[in-house]
PDB file of C-alpha atoms in Angstrom:
ATOM      1  CA  MET A   1      96.938   3.305 -23.620  1.00  0.00           C
ATOM      2  CA  ASP A   2      94.960   6.501 -24.063  1.00  0.00           C
ATOM      3  CA  ALA A   3      92.742   4.793 -26.620  1.00  0.00           C
ATOM      4  CA  PHE A   4      92.016   2.000 -24.193  1.00  0.00           C
ATOM      5  CA  SER A   5      91.131   4.496 -21.447  1.00  0.00           C
ATOM      6  CA  GLU A   6      88.817   6.354 -23.803  1.00  0.00           C
ATOM      7  CA  VAL A   7      87.074   3.113 -24.827  1.00  0.00           C
ATOM      8  CA  MET A   8      86.671   2.078 -21.200  1.00  0.00           C
ATOM      9  CA  THR A   9      85.387   5.516 -20.176  1.00  0.00           C
ATOM     10  CA  GLY A  10      82.852   5.433 -23.030  1.00  0.00           C
ATOM     11  CA  LEU A  11      81.784   1.915 -22.046  1.00  0.00           C
ATOM     12  CA  VAL A  12      81.308   2.954 -18.415  1.00  0.00           C
ATOM     13  CA  LYS A  13      79.151   5.924 -19.496  1.00  0.00           C
ATOM     14  CA  GLU A  14      77.026   3.681 -21.710  1.00  0.00           C
ATOM     15  CA  LEU A  15      76.641   1.105 -18.940  1.00  0.00           C
ATOM     16  CA  SER A  16      75.727   3.880 -16.511  1.00  0.00           C
ATOM     17  CA  ALA A  17      73.002   5.130 -18.873  1.00  0.00           C
ATOM     18  CA  PHE A  18      71.868   1.543 -19.435  1.00  0.00           C
ATOM     19  CA  SER A  19      71.623   0.889 -15.656  1.00  0.00           C
ATOM     20  CA  ASP A  20      69.521   4.063 -15.279  1.00  0.00           C
ATOM     21  CA  ILE A  21      67.150   2.715 -17.933  1.00  0.00           C
ATOM     22  CA  ILE A  22      66.984  -0.668 -16.195  1.00  0.00           C
ATOM     23  CA  ALA A  23      66.267   1.043 -12.860  1.00  0.00           C
ATOM     24  CA  ALA A  24      63.490   3.142 -14.420  1.00  0.00           C
ATOM     25  CA  VAL A  25      61.941   0.066 -16.038  1.00  0.00           C
ATOM     26  CA  GLY A  26      62.147  -1.737 -12.686  1.00  0.00           C
ATOM     27  CA  ILE A  27      60.392   1.118 -10.897  1.00  0.00           C
ATOM     28  CA  ILE A  28      57.641   1.212 -13.536  1.00  0.00           C
ATOM     29  CA  PHE A  29      57.220  -2.569 -13.220  1.00  0.00           C
ATOM     30  CA  VAL A  30      56.924  -2.331  -9.422  1.00  0.00           C
ATOM     31  CA  ASP A  31      54.347   0.472  -9.790  1.00  0.00           C
ATOM     32  CA  PHE A  32      52.247  -1.649 -12.172  1.00  0.00           C
ATOM     33  CA  CYS A  33      52.445  -4.589  -9.759  1.00  0.00           C
ATOM     34  CA  ALA A  34      51.310  -2.369  -6.874  1.00  0.00           C
ATOM     35  CA  ILE A  35      48.363  -1.053  -8.900  1.00  0.00           C
ATOM     36  CA  PHE A  36      47.408  -4.601  -9.888  1.00  0.00           C
ATOM     37  CA  ILE A  37      47.565  -5.761  -6.263  1.00  0.00           C
ATOM     38  CA  LEU A  38      45.423  -2.824  -5.101  1.00  0.00           C
ATOM     39  CA  LEU A  39      42.798  -3.522  -7.759  1.00  0.00           C
ATOM     40  CA  PHE A  40      42.793  -7.236  -6.943  1.00  0.00           C
ATOM     41  CA  CYS A  41      42.444  -6.518  -3.206  1.00  0.00           C
ATOM     42  CA  ARG A  42      39.553  -4.152  -3.832  1.00  0.00           C
ATOM     43  CA  LYS A  43      37.730  -6.795  -5.858  1.00  0.00           C
ATOM     44  CA  GLU A  44      38.504  -9.470  -3.273  1.00  0.00           C
ATOM     45  CA  LYS A  45      37.204  -7.208  -0.498  1.00  0.00           C
ATOM     46  CA  SER A  46      33.877  -6.743  -2.270  1.00  0.00           C
ATOM     47  CA  VAL A  47      33.567 -10.504  -2.880  1.00  0.00           C
ATOM     48  CA  VAL A  48      34.314 -11.250   0.785  1.00  0.00           C
ATOM     49  CA  GLN A  49      31.819  -8.577   1.874  1.00  0.00           C
ATOM     50  CA  GLU A  50      29.104 -10.160  -0.290  1.00  0.00           C
ATOM     51  CA  GLN A  51      29.899 -13.593   1.147  1.00  0.00           C
ATOM     52  CA  TRP A  52      29.803 -12.165   4.682  1.00  0.00           C
ATOM     53  CA  GLU A  53      26.434 -10.522   4.108  1.00  0.00           C
ATOM     54  CA  LYS A  54      24.973 -13.783   2.795  1.00  0.00           C
ATOM     55  CA  ALA A  55      26.526 -15.908   5.523  1.00  0.00           C
ATOM     56  CA  ALA A  56      25.733 -13.573   8.409  1.00  0.00           C
ATOM     57  CA  ARG A  57      22.128 -13.461   7.246  1.00  0.00           C
ATOM     58  CA  HIS A  58      21.873  -9.925   8.616  1.00  0.00           C
ATOM     59  CA  VAL A  59      21.515 -11.025  12.218  1.00  0.00           C
ATOM     60  CA  MET A  60      22.093  -9.107  15.399  1.00  0.00           C
ATOM     61  CA  LEU A  61      21.953  -9.678  19.116  1.00  0.00           C
ATOM     62  CA  VAL A  62      19.341  -7.612  20.948  1.00  0.00           C
ATOM     63  CA  ASP A  63      18.045  -7.508  24.490  1.00  0.00           C
ATOM     64  CA  GLU A  64      14.372  -7.836  25.352  1.00  0.00           C
ATOM     65  CA  GLU A  65      13.910  -4.092  25.808  1.00  0.00           C
ATOM     66  CA  GLY A  66      15.549  -3.309  22.478  1.00  0.00           C
ATOM     67  CA  GLU A  67      18.042  -0.971  24.185  1.00  0.00           C
ATOM     68  CA  PHE A  68      21.052  -3.127  23.326  1.00  0.00           C
ATOM     69  CA  ARG A  69      21.901  -4.052  19.728  1.00  0.00           C
ATOM     70  CA  PHE A  70      25.057  -5.749  18.510  1.00  0.00           C
ATOM     71  CA  MET A  71      25.624  -6.542  14.848  1.00  0.00           C
ATOM     72  CA  PRO A  72      28.313  -9.210  14.386  1.00  0.00           C
ATOM     73  CA  ASP A  73      31.049  -7.949  12.110  1.00  0.00           C
ATOM     74  CA  SER A  74      33.380 -10.938  12.016  1.00  0.00           C
ATOM     75  CA  GLN A  75      33.263 -14.720  12.069  1.00  0.00           C
ATOM     76  CA  GLU A  76      34.463 -14.916  15.668  1.00  0.00           C
ATOM     77  CA  ILE A  77      33.176 -12.695  18.442  1.00  0.00           C
ATOM     78  CA  LEU A  78      34.719 -12.972  21.878  1.00  0.00           C
ATOM     79  CA  MET A  79      32.215 -12.304  24.651  1.00  0.00           C
ATOM     80  CA  GLY A  80      33.313 -11.493  28.167  1.00  0.00           C
ATOM     81  CA  ARG A  81      34.345  -8.956  30.767  1.00  0.00           C
ATOM     82  CA  HIS A  82      37.917  -8.420  29.542  1.00  0.00           C
ATOM     83  CA  ILE A  83      38.776  -5.183  27.733  1.00  0.00           C
ATOM     84  CA  SER A  84      39.833  -7.167  24.643  1.00  0.00           C
ATOM     85  CA  ALA A  85      36.386  -8.785  24.258  1.00  0.00           C
ATOM     86  CA  ASP A  86      34.460  -7.849  21.126  1.00  0.00           C
ATOM     87  CA  LEU A  87      31.201  -7.922  23.082  1.00  0.00           C
ATOM     88  CA  ARG A  88      32.027  -6.650  26.542  1.00  0.00           C
ATOM     89  CA  PHE A  89      29.936  -7.061  29.693  1.00  0.00           C
ATOM     90  CA  THR A  90      30.519  -5.206  32.970  1.00  0.00           C
ATOM     91  CA  ASP A  91      28.560  -7.781  34.980  1.00  0.00           C
ATOM     92  CA  MET A  92      30.890  -9.492  37.494  1.00  0.00           C
ATOM     93  CA  SER A  93      29.094 -12.837  36.955  1.00  0.00           C
ATOM     94  CA  VAL A  94      30.523 -12.834  33.418  1.00  0.00           C
ATOM     95  CA  SER A  95      33.971 -14.404  33.063  1.00  0.00           C
ATOM     96  CA  ARG A  96      36.755 -12.387  31.478  1.00  0.00           C
ATOM     97  CA  TYR A  97      36.708 -14.755  28.508  1.00  0.00           C
ATOM     98  CA  HIS A  98      33.196 -16.169  28.763  1.00  0.00           C
ATOM     99  CA  ALA A  99      32.139 -17.410  25.317  1.00  0.00           C
ATOM    100  CA  ILE A 100      32.825 -17.144  21.600  1.00  0.00           C
ATOM    101  CA  LEU A 101      30.157 -16.655  18.970  1.00  0.00           C
ATOM    102  CA  THR A 102      31.296 -18.183  15.664  1.00  0.00           C
ATOM    103  CA  LEU A 103      29.936 -18.335  12.144  1.00  0.00           C
ATOM    104  CA  GLU A 104      30.731 -21.334   9.978  1.00  0.00           C
ATOM    105  CA  ASP A 105      28.888 -22.398   6.831  1.00  0.00           C
ATOM    106  CA  GLY A 106      26.152 -19.866   7.582  1.00  0.00           C
ATOM    107  CA  ILE A 107      25.455 -21.290  11.048  1.00  0.00           C
ATOM    108  CA  TRP A 108      26.056 -19.304  14.238  1.00  0.00           C
ATOM    109  CA  THR A 109      27.421 -21.321  17.159  1.00  0.00           C
ATOM    110  CA  ILE A 110      28.134 -20.233  20.723  1.00  0.00           C
ATOM    111  CA  ILE A 111      31.022 -21.898  22.538  1.00  0.00           C
ATOM    112  CA  ASP A 112      31.378 -21.628  26.306  1.00  0.00           C
ATOM    113  CA  LEU A 113      35.001 -21.046  27.311  1.00  0.00           C
ATOM    114  CA  GLY A 114      34.740 -22.755  30.707  1.00  0.00           C
ATOM    115  CA  SER A 115      32.971 -19.806  32.298  1.00  0.00           C
ATOM    116  CA  THR A 116      32.132 -20.016  35.989  1.00  0.00           C
ATOM    117  CA  SER A 117      28.484 -18.982  35.720  1.00  0.00           C
ATOM    118  CA  GLY A 118      27.883 -20.773  32.418  1.00  0.00           C
ATOM    119  CA  THR A 119      26.295 -19.867  29.104  1.00  0.00           C
ATOM    120  CA  PHE A 120      22.607 -20.593  28.566  1.00  0.00           C
ATOM    121  CA  VAL A 121      20.698 -21.040  25.306  1.00  0.00           C
ATOM    122  CA  ASN A 122      16.921 -20.963  25.569  1.00  0.00           C
ATOM    123  CA  GLY A 123      17.229 -21.420  29.354  1.00  0.00           C
ATOM    124  CA  SER A 124      19.458 -24.523  29.238  1.00  0.00           C
ATOM    125  CA  ARG A 125      23.103 -24.433  30.229  1.00  0.00           C
ATOM    126  CA  ILE A 126      25.324 -25.537  27.359  1.00  0.00           C
ATOM    127  CA  LYS A 127      28.165 -27.953  28.023  1.00  0.00           C
ATOM    128  CA  ASP A 128      30.612 -26.974  25.267  1.00  0.00           C
ATOM    129  CA  GLN A 129      28.862 -25.424  22.309  1.00  0.00           C
ATOM    130  CA  GLN A 130      25.407 -24.918  20.863  1.00  0.00           C
ATOM    131  CA  LYS A 131      24.236 -24.062  17.363  1.00  0.00           C
ATOM    132  CA  LEU A 132      21.923 -21.064  17.289  1.00  0.00           C
ATOM    133  CA  ARG A 133      18.784 -20.341  15.319  1.00  0.00           C
ATOM    134  CA  LEU A 134      16.897 -17.117  14.882  1.00  0.00           C
ATOM    135  CA  ASN A 135      15.043 -15.993  18.023  1.00  0.00           C
ATOM    136  CA  ASP A 136      17.162 -18.187  20.330  1.00  0.00           C
ATOM    137  CA  SER A 137      17.950 -16.572  23.667  1.00  0.00           C
ATOM    138  CA  VAL A 138      21.540 -16.481  24.887  1.00  0.00           C
ATOM    139  CA  GLN A 139      22.177 -15.702  28.544  1.00  0.00           C
ATOM    140  CA  ILE A 140      25.607 -14.486  29.572  1.00  0.00           C
ATOM    141  CA  GLY A 141      25.674 -13.567  33.262  1.00  0.00           C
ATOM    142  CA  LYS A 142      22.579 -11.490  33.987  1.00  0.00           C
ATOM    143  CA  LYS A 143      22.131 -10.361  30.375  1.00  0.00           C
ATOM    144  CA  THR A 144      19.815 -12.221  28.016  1.00  0.00           C
ATOM    145  CA  LEU A 145      20.272 -11.538  24.328  1.00  0.00           C
ATOM    146  CA  TYR A 146      18.227 -12.757  21.372  1.00  0.00           C
ATOM    147  CA  LEU A 147      19.516 -13.679  17.938  1.00  0.00           C
ATOM    148  CA  ARG A 148      17.257 -11.740  15.595  1.00  0.00           C
ATOM    149  CA  ARG A 149      17.140 -10.831  11.944  1.00  0.00           C
ATOM    150  CA  ALA A 150      18.474  -7.268  11.632  1.00  0.00           C
ATOM    151  CA  SER A 151      15.850  -6.207   9.089  1.00  0.00           C
ATOM    152  CA  SER A 152      13.002  -7.118  11.440  1.00  0.00           C
ATOM    153  CA  GLN A 153      14.196  -4.886  14.277  1.00  0.00           C
TER     154      GLN A 153
END
């Protein structure tokens, strides 16, 4: 029986050493996967940034005096009086969730969210949404903003 115990004890020690090796290999594999994911994400981020710069066409919203400048930094920009709005207005004639400025296929569109005072493009109240072009005026409450090329300002 002692021989059997010795064989089993030796087998357990070998299996223990083998499981340590498997654990180490597993940790190394996970580390390589993490490095690969980080490198892939970095490359993907630069590709997305290039696409954004092309699609956004380097535009910004400015007021007539040039005191206010807003450079869109995402494909959806919530405009309104609420604290969560990306482009926030303190004017009480602006609804809490007034309008959304969106970018799709390189075209900026403004969508009125059922605001009380309305959203105006080039002086005309929009019903639902309106595609924007460079130099269009957008009136939200008392503020009139112009879609301009960022490099020209």
